[in-house]
Coordinates of C-alpha atoms in Angstrom, one line a residue:
M1 CA 219.2 214.0 105.8
R2 CA 219.8 212.0 108.9
G3 CA 217.6 209.5 110.7
R4 CA 215.0 209.2 108.0
G5 CA 214.0 205.6 108.5
R6 CA 212.1 203.8 111.1
G7 CA 212.3 200.4 109.4
G8 CA 214.2 199.0 112.3
R9 CA 211.2 199.1 114.5
G10 CA 208.8 197.5 112.0
R11 CA 206.7 200.7 111.9
G12 CA 206.7 201.1 108.2
G13 CA 209.9 203.1 107.8
R14 CA 211.6 202.6 104.4
G15 CA 215.1 203.7 105.0
R16 CA 216.5 206.4 102.8
R17 CA 218.7 207.2 99.9
G18 CA 218.5 203.7 98.6
G19 CA 215.0 203.8 97.3
R20 CA 212.3 201.9 99.0
S21 CA 214.4 198.9 99.0
G22 CA 216.0 200.1 102.2
S23 CA 219.3 198.7 103.1
H24 CA 218.9 195.4 101.3
S25 CA 221.9 194.5 99.3
A26 CA 221.7 195.1 95.5
S27 CA 222.2 191.5 94.5
A28 CA 222.5 190.2 91.0
P29 CA 219.3 190.5 88.9
T30 CA 218.7 186.8 89.0
E31 CA 218.3 187.2 92.8
G32 CA 216.4 190.4 93.1
T33 CA 214.5 191.2 89.9
S34 CA 211.7 189.1 88.5
S35 CA 212.5 187.9 85.0
D36 CA 210.5 189.1 82.1
S37 CA 209.8 185.5 81.2
Q38 CA 207.8 185.3 84.5
V39 CA 205.7 188.4 83.6
E40 CA 202.2 187.6 82.6
V41 CA 201.8 188.4 78.9
K42 CA 199.1 191.0 78.7
E43 CA 198.7 193.8 76.2
L44 CA 199.0 197.2 77.9
S45 CA 198.4 200.6 76.6
V46 CA 199.6 203.8 78.2
D47 CA 196.3 205.4 77.2
T48 CA 194.0 202.9 78.9
D49 CA 196.1 200.9 81.3
L50 CA 198.3 203.7 82.8
Q51 CA 198.3 202.5 86.4
A52 CA 199.2 198.9 85.5
F53 CA 202.7 199.9 84.5
F54 CA 203.5 201.0 88.0
V55 CA 201.5 198.8 90.4
G56 CA 201.5 195.6 88.2
N57 CA 204.2 193.4 86.7
A58 CA 204.8 195.0 83.3
S59 CA 207.9 193.9 81.5
V60 CA 210.8 196.0 80.4
A61 CA 209.6 195.7 76.8
Q62 CA 206.2 197.0 77.9
H63 CA 207.7 200.0 79.7
Y64 CA 209.9 200.6 76.7
A65 CA 206.8 200.6 74.4
A66 CA 204.8 202.8 76.7
Q67 CA 207.6 205.4 77.0
N68 CA 207.8 205.5 73.2
Q69 CA 204.1 205.7 72.8
N70 CA 203.6 208.8 75.1
T71 CA 206.5 209.7 77.3
Q72 CA 204.7 212.7 79.0
R73 CA 201.6 210.7 79.9
Y74 CA 203.7 207.8 81.2
A75 CA 205.8 210.1 83.4
A76 CA 202.7 212.0 84.5
G77 CA 201.0 208.8 85.6
M78 CA 203.9 207.8 87.7
A79 CA 204.2 211.3 89.3
V80 CA 200.4 211.5 90.1
L81 CA 200.4 208.0 91.7
Q82 CA 203.5 209.0 93.8
K83 CA 201.9 212.3 94.8
N84 CA 198.8 210.5 95.9
G85 CA 200.7 208.1 98.0
V86 CA 200.5 205.0 95.8
E87 CA 203.7 203.0 96.1
I88 CA 205.4 202.3 92.8
V89 CA 206.5 198.7 93.1
Q90 CA 210.3 198.2 92.9
N91 CA 210.3 196.1 89.8
A92 CA 208.4 198.8 88.0
R93 CA 210.9 201.4 89.1
I94 CA 213.8 199.3 87.9
R95 CA 212.2 198.5 84.6
A96 CA 211.1 202.1 84.0
L97 CA 214.7 203.2 84.5
A98 CA 216.1 200.4 82.3
A99 CA 213.7 201.3 79.6
A100 CA 214.6 204.9 79.6
W101 CA 218.3 204.1 79.4
A102 CA 217.6 201.6 76.6
R103 CA 215.8 204.4 74.7
K104 CA 218.7 206.8 75.4
D105 CA 216.1 209.1 77.0
F106 CA 218.4 210.8 79.5
D107 CA 215.8 213.5 80.2
L108 CA 213.4 210.9 81.6
S109 CA 216.1 208.9 83.4
N110 CA 217.6 212.0 84.9
A111 CA 214.1 213.0 86.1
F112 CA 213.8 209.6 87.8
L113 CA 217.2 210.0 89.5
K114 CA 216.1 213.3 91.0
D115 CA 213.8 211.2 93.2
R116 CA 216.4 209.5 95.3
D117 CA 213.8 208.0 97.7
N118 CA 212.5 205.8 94.8
F119 CA 215.5 205.6 92.5
G120 CA 218.6 204.9 94.7
L121 CA 221.6 202.7 94.6
V122 CA 219.6 199.4 94.4
E123 CA 217.4 200.5 91.6
V124 CA 220.3 202.0 89.6
L125 CA 222.4 198.9 89.9
K126 CA 219.6 196.5 89.0
A127 CA 218.5 198.6 86.0
L128 CA 222.0 198.7 84.7
Q129 CA 222.5 195.0 85.2
L130 CA 219.3 194.4 83.2
I131 CA 220.5 196.3 80.1
D132 CA 224.0 194.8 80.6
S133 CA 222.7 191.2 80.7
G134 CA 223.5 190.7 76.9
R135 CA 227.2 191.4 77.6
Q136 CA 227.1 189.2 80.7
I137 CA 225.6 186.3 78.6
R138 CA 228.3 186.6 75.9
A139 CA 231.0 186.5 78.6
K140 CA 229.6 183.5 80.3
E141 CA 229.0 181.7 77.0
K142 CA 232.6 182.3 76.1
Q143 CA 233.7 180.9 79.5
L144 CA 231.5 177.9 78.9
R145 CA 233.0 177.2 75.5
I146 CA 236.5 177.3 76.9
L147 CA 235.6 174.9 79.7
Q148 CA 233.9 172.5 77.2
I149 CA 237.0 172.2 75.1
S150 CA 239.4 172.2 78.0
T151 CA 241.6 169.1 78.5
N152 CA 241.3 169.5 82.2
K153 CA 238.5 167.9 84.1
V154 CA 235.7 170.4 84.9
S155 CA 233.3 169.5 87.7
P156 CA 229.6 169.1 86.7
K157 CA 228.7 171.6 89.4
T158 CA 230.8 174.3 87.7
M159 CA 229.3 173.6 84.3
G160 CA 225.8 173.5 85.8
K161 CA 226.2 176.8 87.5
L162 CA 227.4 178.5 84.3
K163 CA 224.5 177.1 82.3
S164 CA 222.0 178.1 85.0
D165 CA 223.5 181.7 85.1
I166 CA 223.1 181.9 81.3
D167 CA 219.5 180.7 81.4
N168 CA 218.7 183.2 84.2
L169 CA 220.3 186.1 82.3
N170 CA 218.5 185.2 79.1
A171 CA 215.2 185.3 81.0
L172 CA 216.1 188.7 82.3
K173 CA 217.5 190.2 79.1
P174 CA 215.4 193.0 77.7
P175 CA 214.9 193.1 73.9
F176 CA 216.6 196.6 73.7
G177 CA 219.5 198.5 75.1
T178 CA 223.0 198.0 76.4
A179 CA 225.1 199.4 79.2
S180 CA 226.7 201.8 76.8
G181 CA 229.3 204.4 77.6
A182 CA 226.7 207.1 77.5
V183 CA 224.6 205.3 80.2
C184 CA 227.7 204.8 82.4
K185 CA 228.6 208.5 81.9
H186 CA 225.1 209.4 83.0
I187 CA 225.5 207.3 86.1
R188 CA 228.9 208.9 86.9
R189 CA 227.3 212.3 86.8
W190 CA 224.6 211.0 89.2
V191 CA 227.1 209.8 91.8
Q192 CA 229.0 213.0 91.5
T193 CA 226.0 214.8 93.0
F194 CA 226.1 212.9 96.3
T195 CA 227.0 215.0 99.3
T196 CA 229.4 214.1 102.1
E197 CA 226.5 213.4 104.3
E198 CA 224.8 211.1 101.8
L199 CA 228.0 209.1 101.2
E200 CA 228.7 208.8 104.9
F201 CA 225.2 207.4 105.2
Y202 CA 225.9 204.8 102.5
S203 CA 229.2 203.9 104.3
L204 CA 227.3 203.4 107.6
Y205 CA 224.2 201.6 106.4
F206 CA 224.7 199.9 103.1
P207 CA 226.7 196.8 102.2
K208 CA 229.8 197.5 100.1
Q209 CA 229.2 194.9 97.4
P210 CA 226.6 197.0 95.4
W211 CA 229.0 199.9 95.1
Q212 CA 231.7 197.5 94.0
K213 CA 229.5 196.1 91.3
L214 CA 228.4 199.5 90.1
A215 CA 232.0 200.7 90.1
D216 CA 233.1 197.7 88.0
L217 CA 230.4 198.4 85.4
C218 CA 230.9 202.2 85.3
H219 CA 234.7 202.5 86.0
F220 CA 234.4 205.1 88.8
N221 CA 237.3 207.3 89.7
P222 CA 237.5 207.7 93.5
E223 CA 238.4 211.4 93.4
K224 CA 236.6 212.7 90.3
D225 CA 233.3 210.7 90.8
F226 CA 233.2 211.1 94.6
P227 CA 234.6 214.6 95.2
A228 CA 232.6 215.1 98.4
L229 CA 234.3 212.1 100.1
T230 CA 237.3 210.8 98.2
W231 CA 238.0 207.9 100.6
F232 CA 234.5 206.5 100.0
L233 CA 235.2 204.2 97.0
P234 CA 238.5 202.8 98.5
Y235 CA 236.5 202.2 101.6
C236 CA 233.9 200.2 99.6
F237 CA 236.8 198.1 98.3
G238 CA 238.1 197.2 101.7
K239 CA 240.2 200.2 103.0
D240 CA 239.5 201.6 106.5
A241 CA 237.7 204.9 106.9
P242 CA 239.9 207.7 108.3
E243 CA 240.2 207.5 112.1
G244 CA 238.8 210.9 112.7
S245 CA 235.7 210.4 110.5
M246 CA 232.2 209.8 111.8
T247 CA 232.1 206.5 109.9
Y248 CA 235.1 205.2 111.8
R249 CA 233.7 206.3 115.1
C250 CA 230.3 204.9 114.4
Q251 CA 231.8 201.5 113.5
H252 CA 232.9 201.3 117.1
L253 CA 229.7 202.5 118.9
T254 CA 228.7 200.9 122.1
T255 CA 226.2 201.6 124.8
E256 CA 229.1 202.7 127.0
N257 CA 230.5 205.3 124.5
I258 CA 227.3 206.4 122.8
N259 CA 226.9 209.6 124.8
E260 CA 230.6 210.6 124.3
V261 CA 230.2 210.1 120.5
I262 CA 227.0 212.1 120.3
K263 CA 228.8 215.0 121.9
E264 CA 231.5 214.7 119.2
F265 CA 229.3 214.0 116.1
P266 CA 225.7 214.6 115.1
I267 CA 225.1 210.9 114.7
P268 CA 222.0 210.0 112.6
Y269 CA 219.4 208.8 115.1
S270 CA 218.7 205.7 112.9
L271 CA 222.2 204.6 113.8
A272 CA 222.3 205.7 117.4
K273 CA 219.0 204.2 118.3
Q274 CA 220.4 200.7 118.7
H275 CA 222.1 202.1 121.9
K276 CA 219.1 204.2 123.0
D277 CA 219.0 202.4 126.4
G278 CA 222.2 204.2 127.2
F279 CA 221.1 207.7 126.3
T280 CA 221.4 210.4 129.0
P281 CA 218.8 213.3 129.0
E282 CA 221.6 215.5 127.6
S283 CA 222.1 213.2 124.6
K284 CA 218.4 213.0 124.0
A285 CA 218.2 216.8 123.9
R286 CA 221.2 217.1 121.7
I287 CA 219.7 214.6 119.2
A288 CA 216.4 216.5 119.3
A289 CA 218.3 219.7 118.5
Y290 CA 220.6 218.5 115.7
E291 CA 218.4 216.0 113.8
P292 CA 217.6 217.9 110.6
K293 CA 214.1 216.7 110.3
L294 CA 211.6 217.3 113.1
D295 CA 209.7 214.3 111.7
T296 CA 212.4 211.9 113.0
I297 CA 212.1 213.2 116.6
L298 CA 208.3 212.8 116.5
W299 CA 208.5 209.4 115.0
Y300 CA 210.8 208.2 117.7
Y301 CA 209.3 210.2 120.5
E302 CA 208.8 207.2 122.8
D303 CA 212.6 206.7 122.7
I304 CA 213.7 210.3 122.8
G305 CA 211.0 212.5 124.2
Q306 CA 208.9 210.7 126.7
N307 CA 209.5 212.0 130.2
C308 CA 212.2 214.4 128.9
S309 CA 211.0 218.0 129.2
D310 CA 214.1 219.4 127.4
V311 CA 213.1 217.4 124.3
D312 CA 209.5 218.7 124.6
K313 CA 210.8 222.2 124.7
I314 CA 213.1 221.8 121.7
I315 CA 210.2 220.3 119.6
A316 CA 207.9 223.1 120.6
D317 CA 210.6 225.8 119.9
R318 CA 211.3 224.3 116.4
M319 CA 207.6 224.4 115.6
K320 CA 207.3 227.9 116.8
A321 CA 210.3 228.9 114.7
G322 CA 208.3 227.8 111.6
E323 CA 209.9 224.4 111.0
E324 CA 207.5 222.3 109.0
V325 CA 206.3 218.8 110.0
K326 CA 206.2 216.8 106.7
L327 CA 204.8 213.5 108.0
Q328 CA 202.0 212.4 105.9
L329 CA 198.6 212.0 107.4
G330 CA 198.8 208.4 108.4
K331 CA 202.1 208.8 110.3
L332 CA 200.8 212.0 111.8
M333 CA 197.7 210.3 113.1
D334 CA 199.9 207.5 114.6
R335 CA 201.9 210.1 116.5
L336 CA 198.9 212.2 117.5
L337 CA 197.1 209.1 118.9
M338 CA 200.2 208.0 120.8
L339 CA 200.7 211.5 122.2
K340 CA 197.0 211.9 123.3
M341 CA 197.1 208.6 125.1
Y342 CA 200.4 209.5 126.7
R343 CA 199.2 212.9 127.9
E344 CA 195.8 211.6 129.2
N345 CA 197.1 208.3 130.7
I346 CA 194.9 206.2 128.5
P347 CA 195.7 202.5 128.6
S348 CA 196.5 200.8 125.3
K349 CA 193.6 198.3 125.7
L350 CA 190.0 199.1 126.7
Y351 CA 187.4 196.5 127.0
Y352 CA 183.7 196.7 126.0
G353 CA 181.8 198.4 128.8
Q354 CA 184.9 199.5 130.6
K355 CA 184.7 203.0 132.0
L356 CA 187.6 205.2 130.8
E357 CA 189.3 207.3 133.5
R358 CA 191.2 210.2 131.9
S359 CA 193.4 212.9 133.5
V360 CA 195.4 215.3 131.3
D361 CA 199.0 216.0 132.2
E362 CA 199.7 219.4 130.5
N363 CA 203.4 219.0 131.1
K364 CA 203.6 216.0 128.7
A365 CA 204.0 216.7 125.0
P366 CA 202.8 220.3 125.3
F367 CA 203.2 220.8 121.6
I368 CA 200.3 218.4 120.7
Q369 CA 198.0 221.3 119.7
Q370 CA 200.6 222.7 117.3
L371 CA 201.0 219.2 115.8
A372 CA 197.2 218.9 115.4
V373 CA 197.3 222.0 113.3
Y374 CA 199.5 220.2 110.8
G375 CA 197.1 217.3 110.9
N376 CA 194.1 219.4 110.0
K377 CA 196.2 221.0 107.2
R378 CA 196.9 217.5 105.8
L379 CA 193.3 216.6 106.1
K380 CA 192.2 219.5 104.0
E381 CA 194.8 218.7 101.3
I382 CA 193.2 215.2 100.6
S383 CA 190.6 215.1 98.0
L384 CA 188.7 211.9 97.2
S385 CA 186.2 212.3 94.4
L386 CA 184.1 209.3 95.2
E387 CA 180.5 209.4 94.1
A388 CA 178.2 210.8 96.7
P389 CA 176.1 210.2 98.8
I390 CA 178.7 208.1 100.7
V391 CA 178.4 205.9 103.8
V392 CA 181.4 204.8 105.9
S393 CA 180.6 201.6 107.9
G394 CA 182.9 200.8 110.8
D395 CA 183.2 197.4 112.3
A396 CA 183.1 197.7 116.1
S397 CA 182.6 194.0 116.9
G398 CA 184.6 192.0 119.4
S399 CA 186.9 190.5 116.7
M400 CA 188.2 194.1 116.0
E401 CA 189.6 194.6 119.5
I402 CA 193.2 194.9 118.4
A403 CA 192.5 197.1 115.4
I404 CA 189.6 199.1 116.7
R405 CA 191.4 202.5 117.1
T406 CA 193.1 202.2 113.7
S407 CA 189.8 201.3 112.1
V408 CA 187.9 204.1 113.8
I409 CA 190.5 206.6 112.8
I410 CA 190.2 205.4 109.2
S411 CA 186.4 205.5 109.3
G412 CA 186.4 208.9 110.9
I413 CA 188.9 210.4 108.5
L414 CA 187.1 209.0 105.5
A415 CA 183.8 210.4 106.8
A416 CA 185.5 213.8 107.3
I417 CA 187.2 213.9 103.9
C418 CA 184.2 212.7 101.9
S419 CA 181.5 214.5 104.0
A420 CA 180.0 211.0 104.4
K421 CA 177.5 209.5 106.7
L422 CA 179.1 207.3 109.5
I423 CA 177.6 204.2 111.0
F424 CA 179.1 201.5 113.3
F425 CA 178.1 197.9 113.7
N426 CA 178.5 194.8 115.8
N427 CA 175.5 192.6 116.1
D428 CA 173.4 195.7 115.5
F429 CA 174.1 199.2 114.1
R430 CA 174.6 202.5 115.9
Y431 CA 175.4 206.0 114.8
P432 CA 178.0 208.2 116.5
S433 CA 176.8 211.2 118.4
S434 CA 178.4 213.3 115.7
V435 CA 180.4 212.8 112.5
P436 CA 184.0 214.1 113.0
T437 CA 185.1 217.1 110.9
N438 CA 188.6 217.6 112.1
I439 CA 191.6 215.7 113.6
E440 CA 190.7 216.3 117.2
E441 CA 187.2 214.9 116.8
V442 CA 188.6 211.8 114.9
L443 CA 191.0 211.1 117.8
E444 CA 188.3 211.5 120.4
L445 CA 186.1 209.1 118.5
A446 CA 188.9 206.6 118.3
I447 CA 189.5 206.8 122.1
E448 CA 185.8 206.5 123.0
T449 CA 184.8 203.7 120.6
K450 CA 185.2 200.2 122.1
A451 CA 185.0 196.9 120.4
G452 CA 182.5 194.2 121.5
G453 CA 179.6 192.0 120.4
G454 CA 179.1 189.9 117.3
T455 CA 179.9 190.7 113.7
S456 CA 176.8 191.4 111.5
P457 CA 177.9 193.7 108.7
A458 CA 174.5 193.6 107.1
A459 CA 173.2 195.6 110.1
S460 CA 175.0 198.7 108.8
L461 CA 173.4 198.4 105.3
W462 CA 169.9 197.6 106.6
P463 CA 168.7 201.1 107.5
Y464 CA 169.5 202.4 104.0
Y465 CA 167.9 199.4 102.4
E466 CA 164.8 199.6 104.6
K467 CA 164.3 203.3 103.8
K468 CA 165.3 202.7 100.1
E469 CA 167.8 205.6 100.5
V470 CA 170.1 206.0 97.6
I471 CA 173.8 205.6 98.6
K472 CA 176.3 205.7 95.7
T473 CA 179.5 204.7 97.5
F474 CA 179.6 202.4 100.6
I475 CA 182.9 202.1 102.4
M476 CA 183.1 199.0 104.7
V477 CA 186.0 199.1 107.3
T478 CA 186.0 195.6 108.7
D479 CA 187.9 192.4 109.4
E480 CA 185.3 190.6 107.2
E481 CA 184.7 188.0 109.9
E482 CA 180.9 187.9 109.4
N483 CA 179.5 185.5 111.9
S484 CA 175.8 186.3 111.9
G485 CA 173.2 187.8 109.6
Y486 CA 170.9 190.7 110.3
K487 CA 167.1 190.4 109.7
N488 CA 167.9 187.0 108.2
H489 CA 170.3 188.5 105.7
R490 CA 174.1 188.1 105.3
F491 CA 175.8 191.2 103.8
A492 CA 176.3 189.8 100.3
E493 CA 172.6 188.8 100.1
L494 CA 171.4 192.2 101.4
Y495 CA 173.8 194.1 99.1
Q496 CA 172.4 192.2 96.1
K497 CA 168.9 193.2 97.1
Y498 CA 170.0 196.8 97.6
Y499 CA 171.7 196.7 94.2
D500 CA 168.7 195.3 92.4
E501 CA 166.0 197.3 94.2
V502 CA 167.5 200.6 95.2
Y503 CA 170.8 201.5 93.5
P504 CA 173.9 199.7 92.1
M505 CA 176.2 201.4 94.6
R506 CA 180.0 201.1 94.6
L507 CA 181.6 199.0 97.3
V508 CA 184.9 199.8 98.8
F509 CA 186.4 197.5 101.4
V510 CA 189.1 198.5 103.9
S511 CA 189.9 195.0 105.2
F512 CA 191.8 194.1 108.3
L513 CA 193.1 190.6 107.4
R514 CA 195.4 188.0 109.0
D515 CA 196.7 187.0 105.6
Q516 CA 197.6 190.0 103.4
H517 CA 197.4 187.8 100.3
A518 CA 193.8 186.7 101.0
E519 CA 190.7 188.4 99.8
G520 CA 188.6 188.0 103.0
Q521 CA 185.4 186.2 103.5
M522 CA 183.0 189.0 102.6
V523 CA 184.8 190.1 99.4
R524 CA 185.0 186.5 98.3
E525 CA 181.2 186.0 98.8
L526 CA 180.5 189.3 96.9
K527 CA 182.8 188.2 94.0
S528 CA 180.9 184.9 93.8
K529 CA 177.8 186.9 93.1
G530 CA 179.5 188.8 90.3
H531 CA 180.5 192.0 92.2
N532 CA 184.0 193.4 92.3
P533 CA 184.6 195.7 95.3
L534 CA 187.7 197.8 95.5
Q535 CA 189.8 196.5 98.4
V536 CA 192.5 198.0 100.5
K537 CA 194.2 195.7 103.0
F538 CA 195.6 196.3 106.5
H539 CA 197.1 193.7 108.9
Q540 CA 194.5 192.6 111.5
T541 CA 197.0 192.0 114.4
Q542 CA 199.5 194.7 113.4
P543 CA 197.3 197.6 112.2
D544 CA 199.5 200.2 110.8
L545 CA 198.3 203.8 110.3
T546 CA 201.3 204.5 108.1
K547 CA 199.5 202.7 105.3
L548 CA 196.7 205.3 105.5
D549 CA 198.3 207.4 102.7
K550 CA 198.7 204.4 100.5
M551 CA 195.0 203.8 100.9
F552 CA 194.2 207.4 100.0
G553 CA 196.3 207.0 96.9
T554 CA 194.6 203.8 95.9
L555 CA 191.2 205.4 96.4
S556 CA 192.2 208.6 94.5
S557 CA 193.5 206.5 91.6
E558 CA 190.1 204.9 91.3
S559 CA 188.3 208.2 91.6
L560 CA 186.7 210.5 89.0
T561 CA 189.6 213.0 89.2
F562 CA 192.6 210.7 88.4
E563 CA 192.5 211.4 84.7
E564 CA 192.1 215.1 85.4
E565 CA 195.2 214.9 87.6
V566 CA 197.2 213.1 84.9
T567 CA 196.2 215.7 82.3
A568 CA 197.2 218.5 84.7
M569 CA 200.6 216.8 85.4
E570 CA 201.2 216.4 81.6
S571 CA 200.7 220.1 81.3
S572 CA 203.2 220.8 84.1
I573 CA 205.7 218.5 82.4
R574 CA 205.4 220.4 79.2
D575 CA 205.7 223.8 80.9
Q576 CA 208.4 223.0 83.5
G577 CA 210.2 219.9 82.2
L578 CA 210.4 216.4 83.6
A579 CA 213.1 217.0 86.2
N580 CA 211.3 219.9 87.8
V581 CA 208.0 218.0 88.1
F582 CA 209.7 214.9 89.8
Q583 CA 211.6 217.2 92.1
K584 CA 208.3 218.8 93.2
V585 CA 206.7 215.4 94.0
D586 CA 207.6 215.6 97.7
L587 CA 207.8 212.0 98.9
S588 CA 210.4 212.5 101.5
S589 CA 208.0 212.4 104.4
Q590 CA 207.2 208.7 103.5
S591 CA 210.6 207.7 104.6
K592 CA 210.6 209.0 108.1

């Protein structure tokens, strides 16, 4: 339960128990939820446009219709995308829950609420506010009428604010559903399931206002609805936490008293980390021992474990005892790369042509081999049914200097998963001495590959065009900063020739871009020629391996097996029920 997020360090952590919205306050729907009037009107069918409901901007009415059309397929589509690492956008989660409540489908809404990483306080409040918007409109219209006939002078600002609120609520108001007593009863049952630990977490991390709003709508009872922590609701409305509680103590944490409090309470690391500079070795070891999830210790290893042999021993002992590491592959690769560089004294930057001096310190992170076993297990679990033969082309030009290790890891993993050919390019092309087949070989390739030279992406396609070798899927890992051609051809031109003369192969771009909202130079040029490559984006100057699993999810949702997975999930829903299926979609590791 504790210490699940790493959002505070900008490393992709999502917080916990509040959905992916992290600890952002659950503001009114006009502030946090796109209105349905802003949703692009497009006919969607759950049979042909399944993914669009969860990664696009479908309205509440469209979610409502899709759930009515085929509830099992709708739920199966969401579950498969989540299982494959595709992030369901927050608006989709809110509207899906609102639609289920509007339909009085409490089986579906209950299944959603089993997945607290995606349906937490923020999503519940905003979904309830959506279906309650009709009542809010009527209340504000009544208030407006009273002011309009009032003999007292009313400021134009007050009238304007009321009218604006009514307009915003009308834009949000779904065509169906209300915040009925049945819905509020359903929510009360949900909050009754929160444990002491979870409520303490909310008291420590979340603003009080969302709970106040939800309590006002659902009329919570502090004792009946929060039996695990009866002081929680009064605390949300302004009362102090009990003096002996962890919440009270943590409200008064300082660098001076952090070690004393850690001795007294198993403080979640995500709260204690703001005082990490004051940790003693004893406190680090205690944190490593009491943190429920080993993933948290690994994710914050630089803060807790480096140069602390006691922490290394605790990690190794927990692994030997059979404790599972649940980090998904992207985060696991981030940790393995960091640990390898730490153990072998490898500098964070290597320049083209620079000789690498390496010396392994076996006393540092001695558990790395155990961790690599988990990595190889994750690698074998990933299946991308892209059409073979497949080539992965990695950009090793000078412009990729910051992102080179991330890009090589992505290239190597894709090659290993897809049994693909691997080629690198700068102003020419070159093949690696061998194509990696496991995690250790991918990491070694990432360490040894250095960025340098110009950027001629066409160089990596040339050998296949020249030999007229049929390649059916070509994955380009690049920053798209093409600054020179190869054999007098730019990539888009050479691809067109290959397409016309050899085979109409599928293009996939893993693009490292400065602007995440841009397409990139090469994709733009290809689209101008009528081609539409699939694109997954990473940030060029802040390359983040934690997005690797989202990339796998995007690729798998475009693969030949997506429909097969949805069909299989529908069968599981019929056999096991909705709630069981969503409970088994293990996404907890995405929040570490």
